[in-house]
PDB file of C-alpha atoms in Angstrom:
ATOM      1  CA  MET A1187       0.137  -0.037  -0.022  1.00 32.00           C
ATOM      2  CA  ASP A1188       1.412   3.191  -0.932  1.00 33.00           C
ATOM      3  CA  CYS A1189       1.480   6.132   1.617  1.00 38.00           C
ATOM      4  CA  ASP A1190       2.540   9.721   1.410  1.00 40.00           C
ATOM      5  CA  ARG A1191       5.997  10.135   2.789  1.00 43.00           C
ATOM      6  CA  GLY A1192       7.896  12.969   4.679  1.00 45.00           C
ATOM      7  CA  GLU A1193      11.157  14.140   6.226  1.00 42.00           C
ATOM      8  CA  ILE A1194      11.382  13.706   9.997  1.00 44.00           C
ATOM      9  CA  VAL A1195      11.397  16.729  11.814  1.00 42.00           C
ATOM     10  CA  MET A1196      12.514  16.323  15.409  1.00 44.00           C
ATOM     11  CA  SER A1197      10.738  18.477  17.835  1.00 43.00           C
ATOM     12  CA  GLY A1198      12.542  19.319  21.316  1.00 44.00           C
ATOM     13  CA  ALA A1199      11.853  22.184  23.621  1.00 47.00           C
ATOM     14  CA  PRO A1200      14.615  24.940  23.545  1.00 46.00           C
ATOM     15  CA  PRO A1201      15.989  26.036  26.865  1.00 50.00           C
ATOM     16  CA  VAL A1202      13.680  28.231  29.005  1.00 56.00           C
ATOM     17  CA  ASN A1203      14.946  31.335  30.306  1.00 57.00           C
ATOM     18  CA  ASP A1204      17.054  30.796  33.331  1.00 58.00           C
ATOM     19  CA  ALA A1205      15.208  33.358  35.088  1.00 60.00           C
ATOM     20  CA  ILE A1206      11.994  31.114  35.299  1.00 78.00           C
ATOM     21  CA  SER A1207      12.543  29.411  38.762  1.00 91.00           C
ATOM     22  CA  ASN A1208      10.925  26.159  40.102  1.00 94.00           C
ATOM     23  CA  GLU A1209       8.870  28.370  42.292  1.00 96.00           C
ATOM     24  CA  ILE A1210       7.264  30.288  39.215  1.00 96.00           C
ATOM     25  CA  LEU A1211       6.791  26.815  37.448  1.00 97.00           C
ATOM     26  CA  ASP A1212       5.080  25.412  40.515  1.00 98.00           C
ATOM     27  CA  GLU A1213       2.879  28.332  40.977  1.00 98.00           C
ATOM     28  CA  LEU A1214       1.937  28.180  37.241  1.00 98.00           C
ATOM     29  CA  LEU A1215       1.070  24.411  37.551  1.00 98.00           C
ATOM     30  CA  SER A1216      -0.749  24.785  40.798  1.00 98.00           C
ATOM     31  CA  LEU A1217      -3.009  27.336  39.160  1.00 98.00           C
ATOM     32  CA  ALA A1218      -3.254  25.178  35.891  1.00 98.00           C
ATOM     33  CA  THR A1219      -4.456  22.193  38.180  1.00 98.00           C
ATOM     34  CA  GLN A1220      -6.987  24.213  40.235  1.00 98.00           C
ATOM     35  CA  TRP A1221      -8.408  25.705  37.301  1.00 98.00           C
ATOM     36  CA  ALA A1222      -8.600  22.342  35.287  1.00 98.00           C
ATOM     37  CA  ASN A1223     -10.339  20.502  38.312  1.00 98.00           C
ATOM     38  CA  GLN A1224     -12.836  23.401  38.807  1.00 98.00           C
ATOM     39  CA  ALA A1225     -13.716  23.329  34.826  1.00 98.00           C
ATOM     40  CA  GLY A1226     -14.002  19.444  35.059  1.00 98.00           C
ATOM     41  CA  ALA A1227     -16.330  19.771  38.003  1.00 98.00           C
ATOM     42  CA  LEU A1228     -18.407  22.344  35.735  1.00 96.00           C
ATOM     43  CA  ILE A1229     -18.568  19.845  32.745  1.00 96.00           C
ATOM     44  CA  ARG A1230     -19.393  16.872  34.690  1.00 96.00           C
ATOM     45  CA  GLU A1231     -22.388  18.636  36.167  1.00 93.00           C
ATOM     46  CA  GLY A1232     -23.411  19.726  32.930  1.00 92.00           C
ATOM     47  CA  LEU A1233     -23.947  16.096  31.737  1.00 89.00           C
ATOM     48  CA  MET A1234     -26.837  16.173  34.094  1.00 80.00           C
ATOM     49  CA  ARG A1235     -28.720  18.429  31.884  1.00 74.00           C
ATOM     50  CA  GLU A1236     -29.881  19.121  28.713  1.00 65.00           C
ATOM     51  CA  ARG A1237     -27.305  20.598  26.387  1.00 61.00           C
ATOM     52  CA  THR A1238     -27.201  22.698  22.999  1.00 63.00           C
ATOM     53  CA  LEU A1239     -25.310  20.885  20.314  1.00 59.00           C
ATOM     54  CA  SER A1240     -23.930  22.891  17.471  1.00 61.00           C
ATOM     55  CA  LEU A1241     -21.256  21.854  14.504  1.00 55.00           C
ATOM     56  CA  LYS A1242     -18.002  23.154  14.065  1.00 59.00           C
ATOM     57  CA  SER A1243     -15.783  21.744  11.037  1.00 50.00           C
ATOM     58  CA  SER A1244     -17.893  19.181   9.539  1.00 48.00           C
ATOM     59  CA  ASP A1245     -21.325  17.399  10.304  1.00 47.00           C
ATOM     60  CA  THR A1246     -19.647  15.110  12.958  1.00 42.00           C
ATOM     61  CA  ASP A1247     -17.589  17.757  14.808  1.00 45.00           C
ATOM     62  CA  LEU A1248     -19.683  18.535  17.525  1.00 49.00           C
ATOM     63  CA  VAL A1249     -19.448  21.607  20.415  1.00 61.00           C
ATOM     64  CA  THR A1250     -21.548  22.140  23.209  1.00 86.00           C
ATOM     65  CA  GLU A1251     -22.560  25.224  25.277  1.00 89.00           C
ATOM     66  CA  MET A1252     -20.548  23.590  28.085  1.00 92.00           C
ATOM     67  CA  ASP A1253     -17.486  24.063  26.014  1.00 92.00           C
ATOM     68  CA  ALA A1254     -17.881  27.514  26.067  1.00 92.00           C
ATOM     69  CA  ALA A1255     -18.887  27.837  29.651  1.00 94.00           C
ATOM     70  CA  ALA A1256     -15.899  25.971  30.447  1.00 96.00           C
ATOM     71  CA  GLU A1257     -13.575  28.156  28.633  1.00 97.00           C
ATOM     72  CA  GLN A1258     -15.025  31.304  30.079  1.00 97.00           C
ATOM     73  CA  MET A1259     -14.655  30.008  33.510  1.00 98.00           C
ATOM     74  CA  ILE A1260     -10.750  29.452  32.917  1.00 98.00           C
ATOM     75  CA  VAL A1261     -10.432  32.745  31.109  1.00 98.00           C
ATOM     76  CA  ALA A1262     -11.895  34.558  33.923  1.00 98.00           C
ATOM     77  CA  ALA A1263      -9.769  32.915  36.291  1.00 98.00           C
ATOM     78  CA  ILE A1264      -6.780  34.031  34.306  1.00 98.00           C
ATOM     79  CA  ASP A1265      -7.942  37.470  33.940  1.00 98.00           C
ATOM     80  CA  GLU A1266      -8.256  37.726  37.791  1.00 98.00           C
ATOM     81  CA  HIS A1267      -4.944  36.136  38.777  1.00 98.00           C
ATOM     82  CA  ARG A1268      -2.702  36.648  35.639  1.00 98.00           C
ATOM     83  CA  PRO A1269      -3.937  39.642  33.570  1.00 98.00           C
ATOM     84  CA  ALA A1270      -0.784  40.128  31.788  1.00 98.00           C
ATOM     85  CA  ASP A1271      -0.480  36.641  30.285  1.00 98.00           C
ATOM     86  CA  GLY A1272      -1.453  35.569  26.964  1.00 98.00           C
ATOM     87  CA  ILE A1273      -4.443  33.056  26.149  1.00 98.00           C
ATOM     88  CA  LEU A1274      -4.973  30.488  23.333  1.00 98.00           C
ATOM     89  CA  GLY A1275      -8.388  28.583  23.459  1.00 97.00           C
ATOM     90  CA  GLU A1276     -10.187  26.216  21.131  1.00 95.00           C
ATOM     91  CA  GLU A1277     -13.500  27.971  21.750  1.00 92.00           C
ATOM     92  CA  GLY A1278     -11.999  31.288  20.364  1.00 92.00           C
ATOM     93  CA  THR A1279     -10.312  33.377  23.030  1.00 95.00           C
ATOM     94  CA  SER A1280      -7.095  34.544  21.624  1.00 96.00           C
ATOM     95  CA  ARG A1281      -4.835  37.396  23.234  1.00 96.00           C
ATOM     96  CA  GLU A1282      -1.355  38.416  23.530  1.00 95.00           C
ATOM     97  CA  GLY A1283       0.054  38.767  26.791  1.00 96.00           C
ATOM     98  CA  THR A1284       2.915  41.097  27.853  1.00 97.00           C
ATOM     99  CA  SER A1285       4.326  38.428  30.391  1.00 96.00           C
ATOM    100  CA  GLY A1286       5.926  36.217  27.758  1.00 96.00           C
ATOM    101  CA  ILE A1287       3.504  33.369  29.235  1.00 98.00           C
ATOM    102  CA  ARG A1288       0.560  32.115  27.537  1.00 98.00           C
ATOM    103  CA  TRP A1289      -2.347  29.707  28.719  1.00 98.00           C
ATOM    104  CA  VAL A1290      -3.432  27.189  25.991  1.00 98.00           C
ATOM    105  CA  ILE A1291      -6.940  25.900  26.755  1.00 98.00           C
ATOM    106  CA  ASP A1292      -9.185  23.011  25.372  1.00 98.00           C
ATOM    107  CA  PRO A1293     -12.059  23.137  27.590  1.00 97.00           C
ATOM    108  CA  ILE A1294     -13.557  20.000  26.537  1.00 97.00           C
ATOM    109  CA  ASP A1295     -11.077  17.625  24.590  1.00 97.00           C
ATOM    110  CA  GLY A1296     -13.338  14.830  23.266  1.00 96.00           C
ATOM    111  CA  THR A1297     -16.522  16.612  22.931  1.00 93.00           C
ATOM    112  CA  THR A1298     -17.966  14.072  20.950  1.00 92.00           C
ATOM    113  CA  ASN A1299     -17.146  11.580  23.926  1.00 95.00           C
ATOM    114  CA  TYR A1300     -18.884  14.186  26.106  1.00 94.00           C
ATOM    115  CA  VAL A1301     -22.110  14.305  24.152  1.00 91.00           C
ATOM    116  CA  TYR A1302     -22.263  10.615  24.230  1.00 91.00           C
ATOM    117  CA  ARG A1303     -21.523  10.348  27.947  1.00 94.00           C
ATOM    118  CA  HIS A1304     -18.505   8.267  27.097  1.00 96.00           C
ATOM    119  CA  PRO A1305     -15.941   8.879  29.684  1.00 97.00           C
ATOM    120  CA  MET A1306     -12.926   9.659  27.473  1.00 98.00           C
ATOM    121  CA  PHE A1307     -12.892  13.303  27.711  1.00 98.00           C
ATOM    122  CA  CYS A1308     -10.967  15.897  29.804  1.00 98.00           C
ATOM    123  CA  VAL A1309     -10.215  19.423  30.502  1.00 98.00           C
ATOM    124  CA  SER A1310      -6.838  20.416  29.363  1.00 98.00           C
ATOM    125  CA  ILE A1311      -4.778  23.429  30.258  1.00 98.00           C
ATOM    126  CA  GLY A1312      -1.139  23.887  29.327  1.00 98.00           C
ATOM    127  CA  VAL A1313       1.091  26.614  29.862  1.00 98.00           C
ATOM    128  CA  GLU A1314       4.041  28.043  27.646  1.00 98.00           C
ATOM    129  CA  ILE A1315       6.732  30.610  28.315  1.00 97.00           C
ATOM    130  CA  ASP A1316       8.208  32.107  25.392  1.00 94.00           C
ATOM    131  CA  GLY A1317       6.516  29.507  23.095  1.00 94.00           C
ATOM    132  CA  VAL A1318       7.671  26.483  25.011  1.00 95.00           C
ATOM    133  CA  GLY A1319       5.460  24.063  27.156  1.00 97.00           C
ATOM    134  CA  VAL A1320       6.531  24.158  30.766  1.00 98.00           C
ATOM    135  CA  ALA A1321       3.427  22.933  32.692  1.00 98.00           C
ATOM    136  CA  GLY A1322       0.383  21.253  32.032  1.00 98.00           C
ATOM    137  CA  ALA A1323      -2.798  19.968  33.841  1.00 99.00           C
ATOM    138  CA  ILE A1324      -5.530  17.439  32.606  1.00 99.00           C
ATOM    139  CA  CYS A1325      -8.584  16.639  34.187  1.00 98.00           C
ATOM    140  CA  ALA A1326     -10.758  13.659  33.269  1.00 98.00           C
ATOM    141  CA  PRO A1327     -13.817  14.071  35.498  1.00 98.00           C
ATOM    142  CA  MET A1328     -15.491  10.636  34.546  1.00 98.00           C
ATOM    143  CA  LEU A1329     -12.432   8.958  35.203  1.00 98.00           C
ATOM    144  CA  GLY A1330     -11.744  10.663  38.661  1.00 98.00           C
ATOM    145  CA  GLU A1331      -7.963  11.402  37.434  1.00 98.00           C
ATOM    146  CA  THR A1332      -5.814  14.351  37.001  1.00 99.00           C
ATOM    147  CA  TYR A1333      -2.693  14.307  35.549  1.00 99.00           C
ATOM    148  CA  THR A1334      -0.131  17.141  36.094  1.00 99.00           C
ATOM    149  CA  ALA A1335       3.641  17.981  35.129  1.00 98.00           C
ATOM    150  CA  ARG A1336       5.944  20.745  34.906  1.00 98.00           C
ATOM    151  CA  LEU A1337       9.256  21.233  33.404  1.00 97.00           C
ATOM    152  CA  GLY A1338      11.935  19.469  35.150  1.00 96.00           C
ATOM    153  CA  GLY A1339       9.424  18.155  38.058  1.00 97.00           C
ATOM    154  CA  GLY A1340       8.535  14.768  36.666  1.00 98.00           C
ATOM    155  CA  ALA A1341       4.708  13.536  35.957  1.00 98.00           C
ATOM    156  CA  PHE A1342       2.083  12.578  38.064  1.00 99.00           C
ATOM    157  CA  ARG A1343      -1.614  11.287  38.259  1.00 98.00           C
ATOM    158  CA  ASP A1344      -3.587  12.290  41.505  1.00 98.00           C
ATOM    159  CA  GLY A1345      -0.372  13.193  42.999  1.00 98.00           C
ATOM    160  CA  GLN A1346       1.482   9.734  42.338  1.00 98.00           C
ATOM    161  CA  PRO A1347       4.647   9.737  39.897  1.00 98.00           C
ATOM    162  CA  ILE A1348       4.038   8.109  36.649  1.00 98.00           C
ATOM    163  CA  ARG A1349       6.352   6.874  33.956  1.00 98.00           C
ATOM    164  CA  VAL A1350       6.200   5.549  30.263  1.00 98.00           C
ATOM    165  CA  THR A1351       6.564   1.851  29.560  1.00 98.00           C
ATOM    166  CA  SER A1352       9.594  -0.329  29.043  1.00 98.00           C
ATOM    167  CA  GLU A1353       8.391  -2.159  26.046  1.00 98.00           C
ATOM    168  CA  THR A1354      10.906  -2.479  23.330  1.00 98.00           C
ATOM    169  CA  LEU A1355       9.179  -4.713  20.594  1.00 98.00           C
ATOM    170  CA  LEU A1356       6.834  -2.761  18.082  1.00 98.00           C
ATOM    171  CA  SER A1357       4.923  -5.993  17.711  1.00 98.00           C
ATOM    172  CA  LYS A1358       4.264  -6.084  21.485  1.00 98.00           C
ATOM    173  CA  ALA A1359       3.184  -2.349  21.454  1.00 98.00           C
ATOM    174  CA  LEU A1360      -0.304  -0.886  22.179  1.00 98.00           C
ATOM    175  CA  VAL A1361      -0.499   2.231  20.279  1.00 98.00           C
ATOM    176  CA  GLY A1362      -3.287   4.926  20.071  1.00 98.00           C
ATOM    177  CA  THR A1363      -4.381   7.040  17.339  1.00 98.00           C
ATOM    178  CA  GLY A1364      -7.275   9.538  16.446  1.00 97.00           C
ATOM    179  CA  PHE A1365      -9.065  10.199  13.299  1.00 94.00           C
ATOM    180  CA  ALA A1366     -10.402  13.447  11.644  1.00 89.00           C
ATOM    181  CA  TYR A1367     -13.842  14.643  11.627  1.00 83.00           C
ATOM    182  CA  THR A1368     -14.177  14.635   7.710  1.00 88.00           C
ATOM    183  CA  SER A1369     -15.304  11.166   6.165  1.00 88.00           C
ATOM    184  CA  GLU A1370     -12.563  11.681   3.134  1.00 89.00           C
ATOM    185  CA  TYR A1371      -9.491  12.017   5.346  1.00 91.00           C
ATOM    186  CA  ARG A1372     -10.768   9.334   7.614  1.00 91.00           C
ATOM    187  CA  ALA A1373     -10.760   6.993   4.600  1.00 94.00           C
ATOM    188  CA  TYR A1374      -7.315   8.093   4.100  1.00 92.00           C
ATOM    189  CA  GLN A1375      -6.411   7.443   7.664  1.00 94.00           C
ATOM    190  CA  GLY A1376      -8.224   3.932   7.777  1.00 96.00           C
ATOM    191  CA  ARG A1377      -5.776   2.779   5.023  1.00 95.00           C
ATOM    192  CA  ARG A1378      -2.710   3.667   6.937  1.00 95.00           C
ATOM    193  CA  VAL A1379      -4.113   1.977  10.167  1.00 96.00           C
ATOM    194  CA  ALA A1380      -4.952  -1.217   7.814  1.00 97.00           C
ATOM    195  CA  SER A1381      -1.152  -1.256   7.002  1.00 96.00           C
ATOM    196  CA  LEU A1382       0.164  -0.343  10.393  1.00 98.00           C
ATOM    197  CA  ALA A1383      -1.976  -2.716  12.591  1.00 97.00           C
ATOM    198  CA  PRO A1384      -0.506  -6.156  11.866  1.00 98.00           C
ATOM    199  CA  GLN A1385       2.627  -4.749  12.965  1.00 98.00           C
ATOM    200  CA  LEU A1386       1.493  -3.944  16.434  1.00 98.00           C
ATOM    201  CA  ARG A1387       0.174  -5.851  19.575  1.00 98.00           C
ATOM    202  CA  ASP A1388      -3.249  -3.658  18.762  1.00 98.00           C
ATOM    203  CA  LEU A1389      -4.323  -0.117  18.255  1.00 98.00           C
ATOM    204  CA  ARG A1390      -6.781   1.902  20.187  1.00 98.00           C
ATOM    205  CA  ARG A1391      -8.698   5.049  19.200  1.00 97.00           C
ATOM    206  CA  GLY A1392      -9.874   6.996  22.662  1.00 97.00           C
ATOM    207  CA  GLY A1393     -11.303  10.097  20.993  1.00 97.00           C
ATOM    208  CA  SER A1394      -9.028  12.722  23.284  1.00 98.00           C
ATOM    209  CA  ALA A1395      -5.663  13.404  22.017  1.00 98.00           C
ATOM    210  CA  ALA A1396      -4.835  14.917  25.458  1.00 98.00           C
ATOM    211  CA  LEU A1397      -5.792  11.596  27.114  1.00 98.00           C
ATOM    212  CA  ASP A1398      -4.144   9.586  24.975  1.00 98.00           C
ATOM    213  CA  LEU A1399      -0.688  11.510  25.697  1.00 98.00           C
ATOM    214  CA  CYS A1400      -1.438  11.013  29.398  1.00 99.00           C
ATOM    215  CA  PHE A1401      -2.057   7.275  28.910  1.00 99.00           C
ATOM    216  CA  VAL A1402       1.432   7.241  27.193  1.00 98.00           C
ATOM    217  CA  ALA A1403       2.808   8.860  30.296  1.00 98.00           C
ATOM    218  CA  ASP A1404       0.966   6.499  32.409  1.00 98.00           C
ATOM    219  CA  GLY A1405       2.020   3.333  30.719  1.00 98.00           C
ATOM    220  CA  ARG A1406      -1.501   2.787  29.545  1.00 98.00           C
ATOM    221  CA  LEU A1407      -0.173   2.936  25.985  1.00 99.00           C
ATOM    222  CA  ASP A1408       3.187   2.220  24.650  1.00 99.00           C
ATOM    223  CA  ALA A1409       2.990   5.183  21.778  1.00 99.00           C
ATOM    224  CA  TYR A1410       0.451   7.513  20.142  1.00 98.00           C
ATOM    225  CA  TYR A1411       0.304   9.195  16.811  1.00 98.00           C
ATOM    226  CA  GLU A1412      -2.302  11.480  15.321  1.00 97.00           C
ATOM    227  CA  ASP A1413      -2.414  13.644  12.358  1.00 94.00           C
ATOM    228  CA  GLY A1414      -3.193  17.346  12.328  1.00 91.00           C
ATOM    229  CA  LEU A1415      -3.302  18.141  15.889  1.00 96.00           C
ATOM    230  CA  ASN A1416      -3.884  21.996  17.144  1.00 96.00           C
ATOM    231  CA  PRO A1417      -1.943  23.525  19.948  1.00 97.00           C
ATOM    232  CA  TRP A1418      -4.864  22.977  22.515  1.00 98.00           C
ATOM    233  CA  ASP A1419      -4.920  19.389  21.860  1.00 97.00           C
ATOM    234  CA  GLU A1420      -1.310  18.615  22.859  1.00 98.00           C
ATOM    235  CA  CYS A1421       0.055  21.471  24.836  1.00 98.00           C
ATOM    236  CA  ALA A1422      -0.504  20.100  28.357  1.00 98.00           C
ATOM    237  CA  GLY A1423      -0.334  16.496  27.348  1.00 98.00           C
ATOM    238  CA  LEU A1424       3.249  16.760  25.832  1.00 98.00           C
ATOM    239  CA  VAL A1425       4.508  18.230  28.825  1.00 98.00           C
ATOM    240  CA  ILE A1426       3.313  15.399  30.834  1.00 98.00           C
ATOM    241  CA  ALA A1427       4.399  12.638  28.608  1.00 98.00           C
ATOM    242  CA  THR A1428       7.841  14.123  28.197  1.00 98.00           C
ATOM    243  CA  GLU A1429       8.162  14.428  32.036  1.00 98.00           C
ATOM    244  CA  ALA A1430       7.257  10.843  32.317  1.00 98.00           C
ATOM    245  CA  GLY A1431      10.004   9.787  29.851  1.00 98.00           C
ATOM    246  CA  ALA A1432       8.551  10.077  26.349  1.00 98.00           C
ATOM    247  CA  ILE A1433       9.982  11.232  23.480  1.00 98.00           C
ATOM    248  CA  PHE A1434       8.242  12.847  20.384  1.00 98.00           C
ATOM    249  CA  SER A1435       8.832  14.092  16.910  1.00 97.00           C
ATOM    250  CA  ARG A1436       6.846  15.297  14.014  1.00 96.00           C
ATOM    251  CA  VAL A1437       6.653  13.628  10.684  1.00 95.00           C
ATOM    252  CA  GLU A1438       5.148  15.016   7.576  1.00 92.00           C
ATOM    253  CA  LEU A1439       2.718  12.542   6.083  1.00 89.00           C
ATOM    254  CA  HIS A1440      -0.293  13.607   4.490  1.00 85.00           C
ATOM    255  CA  ARG A1441      -0.466  16.185   7.228  1.00 90.00           C
ATOM    256  CA  PRO A1442       1.794  17.294   9.933  1.00 93.00           C
ATOM    257  CA  THR A1443       1.804  13.976  12.385  1.00 96.00           C
ATOM    258  CA  ILE A1444       3.037  14.000  16.023  1.00 98.00           C
ATOM    259  CA  VAL A1445       4.558  10.553  17.190  1.00 98.00           C
ATOM    260  CA  VAL A1446       5.024  10.119  20.898  1.00 98.00           C
ATOM    261  CA  GLY A1447       6.294   7.145  22.836  1.00 98.00           C
ATOM    262  CA  ASN A1448       8.599   5.738  25.207  1.00 98.00           C
ATOM    263  CA  PRO A1449      12.242   5.836  23.857  1.00 98.00           C
ATOM    264  CA  ALA A1450      12.414   2.508  22.517  1.00 98.00           C
ATOM    265  CA  ILE A1451       9.097   2.319  20.699  1.00 98.00           C
ATOM    266  CA  GLN A1452       8.587   5.800  19.426  1.00 98.00           C
ATOM    267  CA  PRO A1453      11.523   5.645  16.597  1.00 98.00           C
ATOM    268  CA  LEU A1454      10.301   2.092  15.655  1.00 98.00           C
ATOM    269  CA  LEU A1455       6.738   3.435  15.270  1.00 98.00           C
ATOM    270  CA  LYS A1456       7.955   6.529  13.374  1.00 98.00           C
ATOM    271  CA  ALA A1457       9.662   4.262  10.866  1.00 97.00           C
ATOM    272  CA  ALA A1458       6.689   2.304  10.468  1.00 98.00           C
ATOM    273  CA  LEU A1459       4.508   4.899   9.604  1.00 97.00           C
ATOM    274  CA  LEU A1460       6.900   6.578   7.020  1.00 95.00           C
ATOM    275  CA  GLY A1461       7.343   2.899   5.701  1.00 91.00           C
ATOM    276  CA  CYS A1462       3.527   2.001   5.561  1.00 80.00           C
TER     277      CYS A1462
END
């Protein structure tokens, strides 16, 4: 089966300004965690009442009024506590700050799951300093779990340290992925899956990129790849995954594709994707 090929473009975080202390990083992570948990409680409560649905990029790309409400809650908290910071939110909030710090927000990652009351959805709040991800908090309210990490501090689930798997064989690897909202592009992704799947232990499609990255961090997946993610899909999750020992890179397939995994499996998965 022929697949589009592309050069590997390695992604590594450039050094953060030395003036950024661990105390500042801890403060940013504490706020992100607090706000992610508060927004998680809000959207969980929203499951108990009737919701208004709208469409975004396609007939299958859903958004609810709870997406907007959760983003508004987080933005209001940032405005109160850190008004000089920038913000980028999936539901349209975008502003330049003056502090060099930017909050990258996905108020509900996995909205289709949310609509169906499938538990794989979350609130994702990432923090960048001068464009580098330095902290992340992801609350999965129906799982009862909150993942957190900040640069140089390790990764945690509910305060307990987490680490990537030690699997070394691609044939034994459990790999996560995601699909696009347009049927035409899903057909292309399906052909790639058909070529890749026989090389793996198995594939999983959870429906939340942020949680897939957390699951790599927590050893629930050996690796994960997906096409065409946005900054709010990956900012917090990449900090959590890399602080748990994962490595990542971006490959140019039909669209830019992120490949994340433990240090042994990630290069093998990357090569398989480029060769399928």
